Coordinates of C-alpha atoms and ligand atoms in Angstrom, one line a residue:
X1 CA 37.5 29.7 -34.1
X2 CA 40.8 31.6 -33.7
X3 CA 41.5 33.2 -30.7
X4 CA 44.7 35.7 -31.1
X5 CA 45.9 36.5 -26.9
X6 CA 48.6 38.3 -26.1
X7 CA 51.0 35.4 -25.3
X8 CA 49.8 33.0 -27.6
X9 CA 46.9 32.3 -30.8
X10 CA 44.6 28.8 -30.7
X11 CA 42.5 27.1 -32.7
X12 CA 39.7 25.8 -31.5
X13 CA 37.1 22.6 -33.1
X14 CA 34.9 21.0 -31.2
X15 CA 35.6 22.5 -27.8
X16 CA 39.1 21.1 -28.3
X17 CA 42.6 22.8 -29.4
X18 CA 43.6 22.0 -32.5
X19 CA 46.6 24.2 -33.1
X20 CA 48.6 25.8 -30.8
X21 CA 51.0 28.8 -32.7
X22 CA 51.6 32.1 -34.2
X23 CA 51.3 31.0 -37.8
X24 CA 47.4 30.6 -37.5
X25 CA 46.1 33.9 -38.8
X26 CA 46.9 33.9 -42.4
X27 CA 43.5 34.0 -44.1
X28 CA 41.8 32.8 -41.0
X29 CA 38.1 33.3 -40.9
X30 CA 37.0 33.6 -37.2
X31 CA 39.1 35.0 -35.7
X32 CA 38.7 37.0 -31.8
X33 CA 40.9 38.8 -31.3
X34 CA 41.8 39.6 -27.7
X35 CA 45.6 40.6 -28.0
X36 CA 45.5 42.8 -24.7
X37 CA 45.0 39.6 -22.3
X38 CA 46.8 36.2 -21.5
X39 CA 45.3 33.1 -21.9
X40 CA 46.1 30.7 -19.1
X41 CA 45.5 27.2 -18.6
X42 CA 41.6 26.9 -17.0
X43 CA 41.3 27.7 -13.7
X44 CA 40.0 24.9 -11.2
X45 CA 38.3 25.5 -7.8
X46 CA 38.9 22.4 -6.0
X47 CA 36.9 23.7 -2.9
X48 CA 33.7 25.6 -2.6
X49 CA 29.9 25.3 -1.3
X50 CA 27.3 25.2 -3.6
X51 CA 24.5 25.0 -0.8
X52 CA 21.9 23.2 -3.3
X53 CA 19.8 21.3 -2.4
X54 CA 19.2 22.4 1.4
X55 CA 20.2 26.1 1.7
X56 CA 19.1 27.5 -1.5
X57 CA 18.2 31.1 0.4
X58 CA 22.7 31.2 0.6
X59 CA 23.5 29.9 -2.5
X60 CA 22.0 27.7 -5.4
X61 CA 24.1 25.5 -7.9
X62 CA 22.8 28.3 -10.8
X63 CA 24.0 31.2 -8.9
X64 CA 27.3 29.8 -7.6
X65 CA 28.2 29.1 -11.4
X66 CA 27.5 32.2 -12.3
X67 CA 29.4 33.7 -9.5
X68 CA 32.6 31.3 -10.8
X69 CA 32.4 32.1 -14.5
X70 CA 32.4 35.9 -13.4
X71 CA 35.8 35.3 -11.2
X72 CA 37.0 33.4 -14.0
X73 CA 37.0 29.6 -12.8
X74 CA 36.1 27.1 -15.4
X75 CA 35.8 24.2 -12.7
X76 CA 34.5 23.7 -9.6
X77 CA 34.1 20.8 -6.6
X78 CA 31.1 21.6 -4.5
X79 CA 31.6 20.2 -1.3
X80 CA 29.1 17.6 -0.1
X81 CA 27.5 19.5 3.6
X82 CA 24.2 20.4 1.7
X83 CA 20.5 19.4 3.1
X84 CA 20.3 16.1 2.3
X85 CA 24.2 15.3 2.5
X86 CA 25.8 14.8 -0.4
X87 CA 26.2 11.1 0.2
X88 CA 24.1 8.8 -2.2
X89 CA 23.6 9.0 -6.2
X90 CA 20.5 10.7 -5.9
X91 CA 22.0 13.8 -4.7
X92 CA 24.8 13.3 -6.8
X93 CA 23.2 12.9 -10.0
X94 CA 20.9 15.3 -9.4
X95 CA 23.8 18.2 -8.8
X96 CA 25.0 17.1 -11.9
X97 CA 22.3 17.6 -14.0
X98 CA 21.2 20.7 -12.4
X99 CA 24.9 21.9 -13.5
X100 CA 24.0 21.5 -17.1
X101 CA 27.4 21.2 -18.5
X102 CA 27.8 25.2 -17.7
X103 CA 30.7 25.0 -16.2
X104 CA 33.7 22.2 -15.4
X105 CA 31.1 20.0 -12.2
X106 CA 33.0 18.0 -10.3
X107 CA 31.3 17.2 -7.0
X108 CA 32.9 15.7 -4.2
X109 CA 30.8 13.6 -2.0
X110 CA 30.8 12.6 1.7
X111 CA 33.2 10.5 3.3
X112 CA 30.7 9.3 5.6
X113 CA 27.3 9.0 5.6
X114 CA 25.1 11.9 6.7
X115 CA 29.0 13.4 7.6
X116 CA 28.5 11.7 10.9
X117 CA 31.6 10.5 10.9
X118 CA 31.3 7.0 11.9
X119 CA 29.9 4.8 8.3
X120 CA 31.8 5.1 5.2
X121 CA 29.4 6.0 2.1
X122 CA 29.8 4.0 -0.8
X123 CA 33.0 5.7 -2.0
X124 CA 33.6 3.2 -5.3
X125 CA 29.5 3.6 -6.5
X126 CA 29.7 7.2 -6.0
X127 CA 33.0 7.5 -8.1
X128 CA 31.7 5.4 -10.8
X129 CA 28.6 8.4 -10.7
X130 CA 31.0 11.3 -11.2
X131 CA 32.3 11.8 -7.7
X132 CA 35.6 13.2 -7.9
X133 CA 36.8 12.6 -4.6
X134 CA 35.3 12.7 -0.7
X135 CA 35.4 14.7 2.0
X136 CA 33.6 15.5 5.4
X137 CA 34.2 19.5 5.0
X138 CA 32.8 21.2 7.6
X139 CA 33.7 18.6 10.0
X140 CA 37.2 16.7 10.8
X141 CA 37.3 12.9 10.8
X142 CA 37.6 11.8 14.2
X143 CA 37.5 8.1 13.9
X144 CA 41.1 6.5 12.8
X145 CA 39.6 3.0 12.1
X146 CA 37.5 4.5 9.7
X147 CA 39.6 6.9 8.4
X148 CA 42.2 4.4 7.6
X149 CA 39.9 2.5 5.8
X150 CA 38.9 5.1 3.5
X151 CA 42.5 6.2 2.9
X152 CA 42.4 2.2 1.8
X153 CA 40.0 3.3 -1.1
X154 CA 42.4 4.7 -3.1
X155 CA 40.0 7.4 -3.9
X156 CA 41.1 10.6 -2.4
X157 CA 40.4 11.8 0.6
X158 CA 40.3 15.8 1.3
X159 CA 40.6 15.8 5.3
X160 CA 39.0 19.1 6.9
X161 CA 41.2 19.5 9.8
X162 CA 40.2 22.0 13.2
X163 CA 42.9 21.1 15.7
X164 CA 45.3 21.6 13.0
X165 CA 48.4 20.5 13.9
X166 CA 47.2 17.1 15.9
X167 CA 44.7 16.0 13.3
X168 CA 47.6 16.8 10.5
X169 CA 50.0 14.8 12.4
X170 CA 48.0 11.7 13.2
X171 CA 46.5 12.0 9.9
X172 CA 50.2 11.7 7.8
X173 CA 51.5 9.1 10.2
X174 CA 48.6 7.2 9.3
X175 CA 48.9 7.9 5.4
X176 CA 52.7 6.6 5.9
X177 CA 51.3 3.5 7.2
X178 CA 48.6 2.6 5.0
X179 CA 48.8 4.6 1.5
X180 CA 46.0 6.6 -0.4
X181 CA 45.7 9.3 -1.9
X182 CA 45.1 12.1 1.2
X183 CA 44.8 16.4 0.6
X184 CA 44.6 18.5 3.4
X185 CA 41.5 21.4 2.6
X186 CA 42.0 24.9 3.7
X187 CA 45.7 24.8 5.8
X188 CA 46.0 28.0 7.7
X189 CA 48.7 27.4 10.4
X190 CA 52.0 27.5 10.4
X191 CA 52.4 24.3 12.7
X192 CA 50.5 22.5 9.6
X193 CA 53.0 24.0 6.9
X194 CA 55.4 22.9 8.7
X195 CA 54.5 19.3 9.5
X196 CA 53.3 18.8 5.6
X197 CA 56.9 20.3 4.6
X198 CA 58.3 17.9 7.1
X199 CA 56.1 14.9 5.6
X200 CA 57.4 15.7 2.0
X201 CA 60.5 15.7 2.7
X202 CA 60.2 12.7 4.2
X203 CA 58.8 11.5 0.8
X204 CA 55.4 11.1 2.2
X205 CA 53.2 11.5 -1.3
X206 CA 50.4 14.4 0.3
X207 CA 48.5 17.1 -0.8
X208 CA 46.7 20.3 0.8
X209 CA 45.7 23.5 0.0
X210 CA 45.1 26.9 1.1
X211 CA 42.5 29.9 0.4
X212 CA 43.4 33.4 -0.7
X213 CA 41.9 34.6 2.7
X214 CA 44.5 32.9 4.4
X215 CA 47.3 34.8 2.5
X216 CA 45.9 38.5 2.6
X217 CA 44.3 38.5 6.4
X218 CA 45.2 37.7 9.9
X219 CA 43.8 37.9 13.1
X220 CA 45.3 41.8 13.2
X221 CA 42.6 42.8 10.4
X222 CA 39.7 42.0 13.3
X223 CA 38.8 44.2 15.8
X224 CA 39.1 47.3 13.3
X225 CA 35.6 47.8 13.0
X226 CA 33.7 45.5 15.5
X227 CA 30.5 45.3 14.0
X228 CA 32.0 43.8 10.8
X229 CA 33.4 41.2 12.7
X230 CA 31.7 38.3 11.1
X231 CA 32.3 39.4 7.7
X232 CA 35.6 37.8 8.1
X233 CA 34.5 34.8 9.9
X234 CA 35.6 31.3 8.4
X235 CA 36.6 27.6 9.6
X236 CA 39.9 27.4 10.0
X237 CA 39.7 30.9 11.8
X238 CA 42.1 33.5 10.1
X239 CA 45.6 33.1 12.5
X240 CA 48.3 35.0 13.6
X241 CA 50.8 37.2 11.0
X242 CA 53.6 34.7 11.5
X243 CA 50.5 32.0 10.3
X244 CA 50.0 34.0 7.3
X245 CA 53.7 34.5 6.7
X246 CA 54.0 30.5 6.9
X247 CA 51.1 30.7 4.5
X248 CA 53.1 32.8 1.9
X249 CA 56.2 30.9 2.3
X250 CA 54.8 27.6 1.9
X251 CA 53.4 28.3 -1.1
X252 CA 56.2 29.8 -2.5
X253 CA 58.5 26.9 -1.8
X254 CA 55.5 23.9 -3.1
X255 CA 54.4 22.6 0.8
X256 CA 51.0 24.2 -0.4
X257 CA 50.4 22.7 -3.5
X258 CA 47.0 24.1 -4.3
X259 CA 45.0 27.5 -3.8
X260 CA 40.9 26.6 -3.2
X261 CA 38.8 29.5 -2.3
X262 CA 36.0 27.7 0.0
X263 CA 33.8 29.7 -1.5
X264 CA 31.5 29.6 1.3
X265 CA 28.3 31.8 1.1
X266 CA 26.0 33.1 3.1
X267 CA 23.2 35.3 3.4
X268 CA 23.9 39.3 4.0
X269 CA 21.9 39.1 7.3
X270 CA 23.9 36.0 8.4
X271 CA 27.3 37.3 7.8
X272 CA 26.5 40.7 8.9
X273 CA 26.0 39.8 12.5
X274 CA 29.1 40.3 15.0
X275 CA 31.4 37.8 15.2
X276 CA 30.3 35.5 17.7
X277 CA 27.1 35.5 16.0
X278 CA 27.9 35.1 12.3
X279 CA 27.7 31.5 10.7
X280 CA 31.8 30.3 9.5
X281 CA 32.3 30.7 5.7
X282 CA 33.0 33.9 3.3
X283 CA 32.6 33.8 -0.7
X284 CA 35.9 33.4 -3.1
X285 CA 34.8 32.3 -6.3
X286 CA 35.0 36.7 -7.4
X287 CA 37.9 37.6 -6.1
X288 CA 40.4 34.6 -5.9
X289 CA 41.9 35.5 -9.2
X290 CA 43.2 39.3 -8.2
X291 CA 44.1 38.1 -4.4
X292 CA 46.4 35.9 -6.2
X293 CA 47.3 38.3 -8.7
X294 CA 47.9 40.6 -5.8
X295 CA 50.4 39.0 -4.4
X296 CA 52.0 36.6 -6.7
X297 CA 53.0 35.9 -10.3
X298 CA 50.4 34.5 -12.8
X299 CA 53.0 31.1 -13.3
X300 CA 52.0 30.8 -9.7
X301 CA 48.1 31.3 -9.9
X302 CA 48.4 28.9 -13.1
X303 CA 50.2 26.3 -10.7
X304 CA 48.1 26.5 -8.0
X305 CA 45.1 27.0 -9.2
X306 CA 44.9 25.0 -12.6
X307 CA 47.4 22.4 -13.6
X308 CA 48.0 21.4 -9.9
X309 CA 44.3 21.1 -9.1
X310 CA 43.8 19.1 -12.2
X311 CA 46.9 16.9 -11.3
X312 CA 45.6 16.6 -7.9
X313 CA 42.2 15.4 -9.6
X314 CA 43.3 13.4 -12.5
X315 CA 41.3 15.6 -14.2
X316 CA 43.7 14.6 -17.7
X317 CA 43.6 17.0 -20.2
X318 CA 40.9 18.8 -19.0
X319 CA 42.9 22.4 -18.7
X320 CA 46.0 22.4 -20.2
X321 CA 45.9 24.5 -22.5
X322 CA 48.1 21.8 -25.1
X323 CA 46.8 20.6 -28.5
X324 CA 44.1 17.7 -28.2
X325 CA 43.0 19.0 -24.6
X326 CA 39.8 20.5 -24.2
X327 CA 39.2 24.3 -24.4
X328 CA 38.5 25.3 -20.9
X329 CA 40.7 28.2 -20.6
X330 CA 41.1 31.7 -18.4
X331 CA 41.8 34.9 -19.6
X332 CA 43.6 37.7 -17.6
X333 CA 44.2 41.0 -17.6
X334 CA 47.6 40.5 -15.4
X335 CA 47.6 44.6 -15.0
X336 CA 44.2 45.8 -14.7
X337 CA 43.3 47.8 -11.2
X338 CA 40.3 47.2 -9.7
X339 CA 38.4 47.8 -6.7
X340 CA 36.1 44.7 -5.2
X341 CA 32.7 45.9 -5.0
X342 CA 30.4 43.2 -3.6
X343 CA 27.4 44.2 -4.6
X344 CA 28.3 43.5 -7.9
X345 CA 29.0 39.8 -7.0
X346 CA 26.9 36.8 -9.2
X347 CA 26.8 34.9 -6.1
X348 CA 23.9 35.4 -4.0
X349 CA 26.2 36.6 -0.8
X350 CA 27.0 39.9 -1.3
X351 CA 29.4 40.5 1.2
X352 CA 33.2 39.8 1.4
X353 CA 35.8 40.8 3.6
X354 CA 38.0 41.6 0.3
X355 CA 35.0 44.3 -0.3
X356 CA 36.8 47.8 -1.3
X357 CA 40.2 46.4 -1.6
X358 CA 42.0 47.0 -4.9
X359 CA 43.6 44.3 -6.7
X360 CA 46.0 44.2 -9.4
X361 CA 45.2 41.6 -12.2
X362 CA 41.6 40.8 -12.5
X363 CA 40.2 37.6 -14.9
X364 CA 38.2 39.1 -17.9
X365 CA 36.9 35.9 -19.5
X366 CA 36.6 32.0 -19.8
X367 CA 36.3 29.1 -22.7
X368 CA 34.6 26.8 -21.4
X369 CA 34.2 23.6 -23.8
X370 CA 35.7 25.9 -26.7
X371 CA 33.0 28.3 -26.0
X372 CA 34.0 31.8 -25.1
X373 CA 32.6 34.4 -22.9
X374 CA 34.1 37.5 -21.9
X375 CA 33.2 39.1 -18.4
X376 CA 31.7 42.4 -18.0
X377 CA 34.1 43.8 -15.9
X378 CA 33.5 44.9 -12.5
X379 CA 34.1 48.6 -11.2
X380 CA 37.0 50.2 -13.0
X381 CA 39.1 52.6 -11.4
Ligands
DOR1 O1 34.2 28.5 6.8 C1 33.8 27.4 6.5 N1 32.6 27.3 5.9 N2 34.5 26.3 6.7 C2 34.0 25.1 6.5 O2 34.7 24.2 6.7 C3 32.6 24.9 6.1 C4 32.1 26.1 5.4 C5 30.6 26.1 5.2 O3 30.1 25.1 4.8 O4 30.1 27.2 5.4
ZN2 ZN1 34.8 24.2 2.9

């Protein structure tokens, strides 16, 4: 198959790309043509909640799948806080299967077991099963002992930090000592940004990542409308404008190397409670592409959100949209205005705190494995 985009025409055979040109057409059979859209390296989710098995009533691994494909991601890393934890190669195998090969799987299991934070699961049996790297999400890593000894893994280690700056700090000066491979989920503070800026500089080799809710909110979008209070409840909590400033900056200058929605769902009646009432955790997978698109250049979204996250992973050719690799592509519609309507969402939470807002630049298909499906577009304008 040929597919002719607007900044470039592939050939794909056997969910790979074999040609990569503009001399491809002549007397091609095949050939899609979808010259009004770019086609951008696949884009990776490297943080979201599947909440299968457990919490199927929120979310199940079929409908989170089909709520990525319809924002556009070809990959995603459930995080392991489902009902049992995802700690053992039972779990893990079963996720896997259950994915089907529908979409880029890559689960990331528990650091410790039961994310009770003080036994470390069996991080090298659990890689060897597909697990592509560990994490306690949901809850920080209290212990250092133990911490340190996972950071001795090698395996990488994405640290869900609450008391951001203190965990952040003793968490780097501990990767300094010891080595690893260490990634910082969701960073939301500018106190964080600016100790992981700090760290780099300092040629500390660290990670993290932020969510699109962390760039377009701040504490100043609560309060509005009282009663929709928990729609825009998450953990990290959304912080101050000079937070989300620190946000924008750091990601403009590469302290944040990654954007992750946290795709986080949960049911209507759950969310839709008042703040102090409404469980922590909104849904991403939809609308990550036009926040990002919104507010920055697609060279960005590709960096952030495809060839960093697959660096990050060692996912190796996975994305990259470069002859050999596999075919697991995005295609956008960089200038197409839209208006989020939730209740249009694949996932099984249909409510967002992006609901109503208009974006510009909106995803419009995938290849996934050389296969192609375009998305039937949400509300136009
Ligand atoms: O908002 C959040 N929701 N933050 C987390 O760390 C966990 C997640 C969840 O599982 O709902
Ligand atoms: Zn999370």
């Amino acid at each position: 198959m040929i597919i002719k985009a607007k900044n470039v025409i592939i050939k794909i055979e056997n969910g790979k790309i074999a040609q990569v040109g503009n001399d491809l057409l002549k007397g091609a059979l095949n050939v899609y043509d979808v010259s009004q859209y770019t086609i951008i390296p696949g884009i990776i989710d490297m943080h979201c909640h599947l909440r299968e098995p457990g919490f199927e009533y929120k979310e199940d691994i079929n409908s989170g799948i089909e709520s990525a494909l319809n924002g556009g991601i070809v990959g995603i890393c459930p995080m392991a806080n489902t009902n049992p934890v995802n700690d053992n190669i039972f779990i893990l195998n079963k996720m896997i299967e259950k994915a089907d090969k529908k979409i880029g799987f890559f689960p990331i299991c528990a650091v410790t077991n039961s994310l009770y934070g003080d036994t470390l699961t069996d991080l090298k049996k659990l890689k060897e099963n597909g697990a592509i790297a560990f994490s306690d999400d949901g809850k920080p890593i209290l212990n250092k002992e133990l911490f340190k000894n996972a950071l001795k893994s090698g395996e990488l280690i994405i640290s869900h930090c609450e008391d951001e700056t203190n965990e952040v700090k003793w968490q780097l000066e501990m990767l300094n000592e010891v080595g690893g491979k260490l990634h910082f989920a969701h960073i939301s503070k500018k106190e964080s940004v600016d100790l992981i800026r700090e760290a780099k500089r300092n040629g500390i080799k660290v990670t993290c990542e932020t969510a699109p809710h962390y760039f377009t909110f701040n504490k100043d979008d609560l309060n509005k409308d009282l009663f929709k209070n928990g729609v825009y409840k998450m953990n990290p909590p959304l912080g101050t404008k000079e937070d989300m400033e620190a946000i924008i900056n750091g990601l403009l200058d590469g302290t944040i190397d990654v954007i992750a929605t946290d795709h986080a769902p949960h049911s209507k009646d759950e969310k839709l409670k008042d703040y102090n009432h409404s469980p922590n955790g909104i849904v991403g997978f939809e609308t990550a592409i036009g926040a990002v698109l919104s507010r920055f250049s697609s060279d960005l979204l590709v960096e952030k959100m495809a060839l960093n996250p697959a660096k990050i992973l060692n996912l190796k050719d996975f994305n990259d949209l470069k002859i050999g690799s596999y075919a697991n592509l995005t295609i956008i519609d960089e200038n197409k205005i839209w208006k989020v309507d939730e209740e249009k969402f694949k996932s099984k939470c249909k409510v967002s705190p992006f609901n109503g807002i208009e974006f510009k630049g909106k995803a419009v298909g995938t290849i996934i494995n050389g296969k192609l499906n375009m998305i039937k577009c949400c509300e136009d304008k």
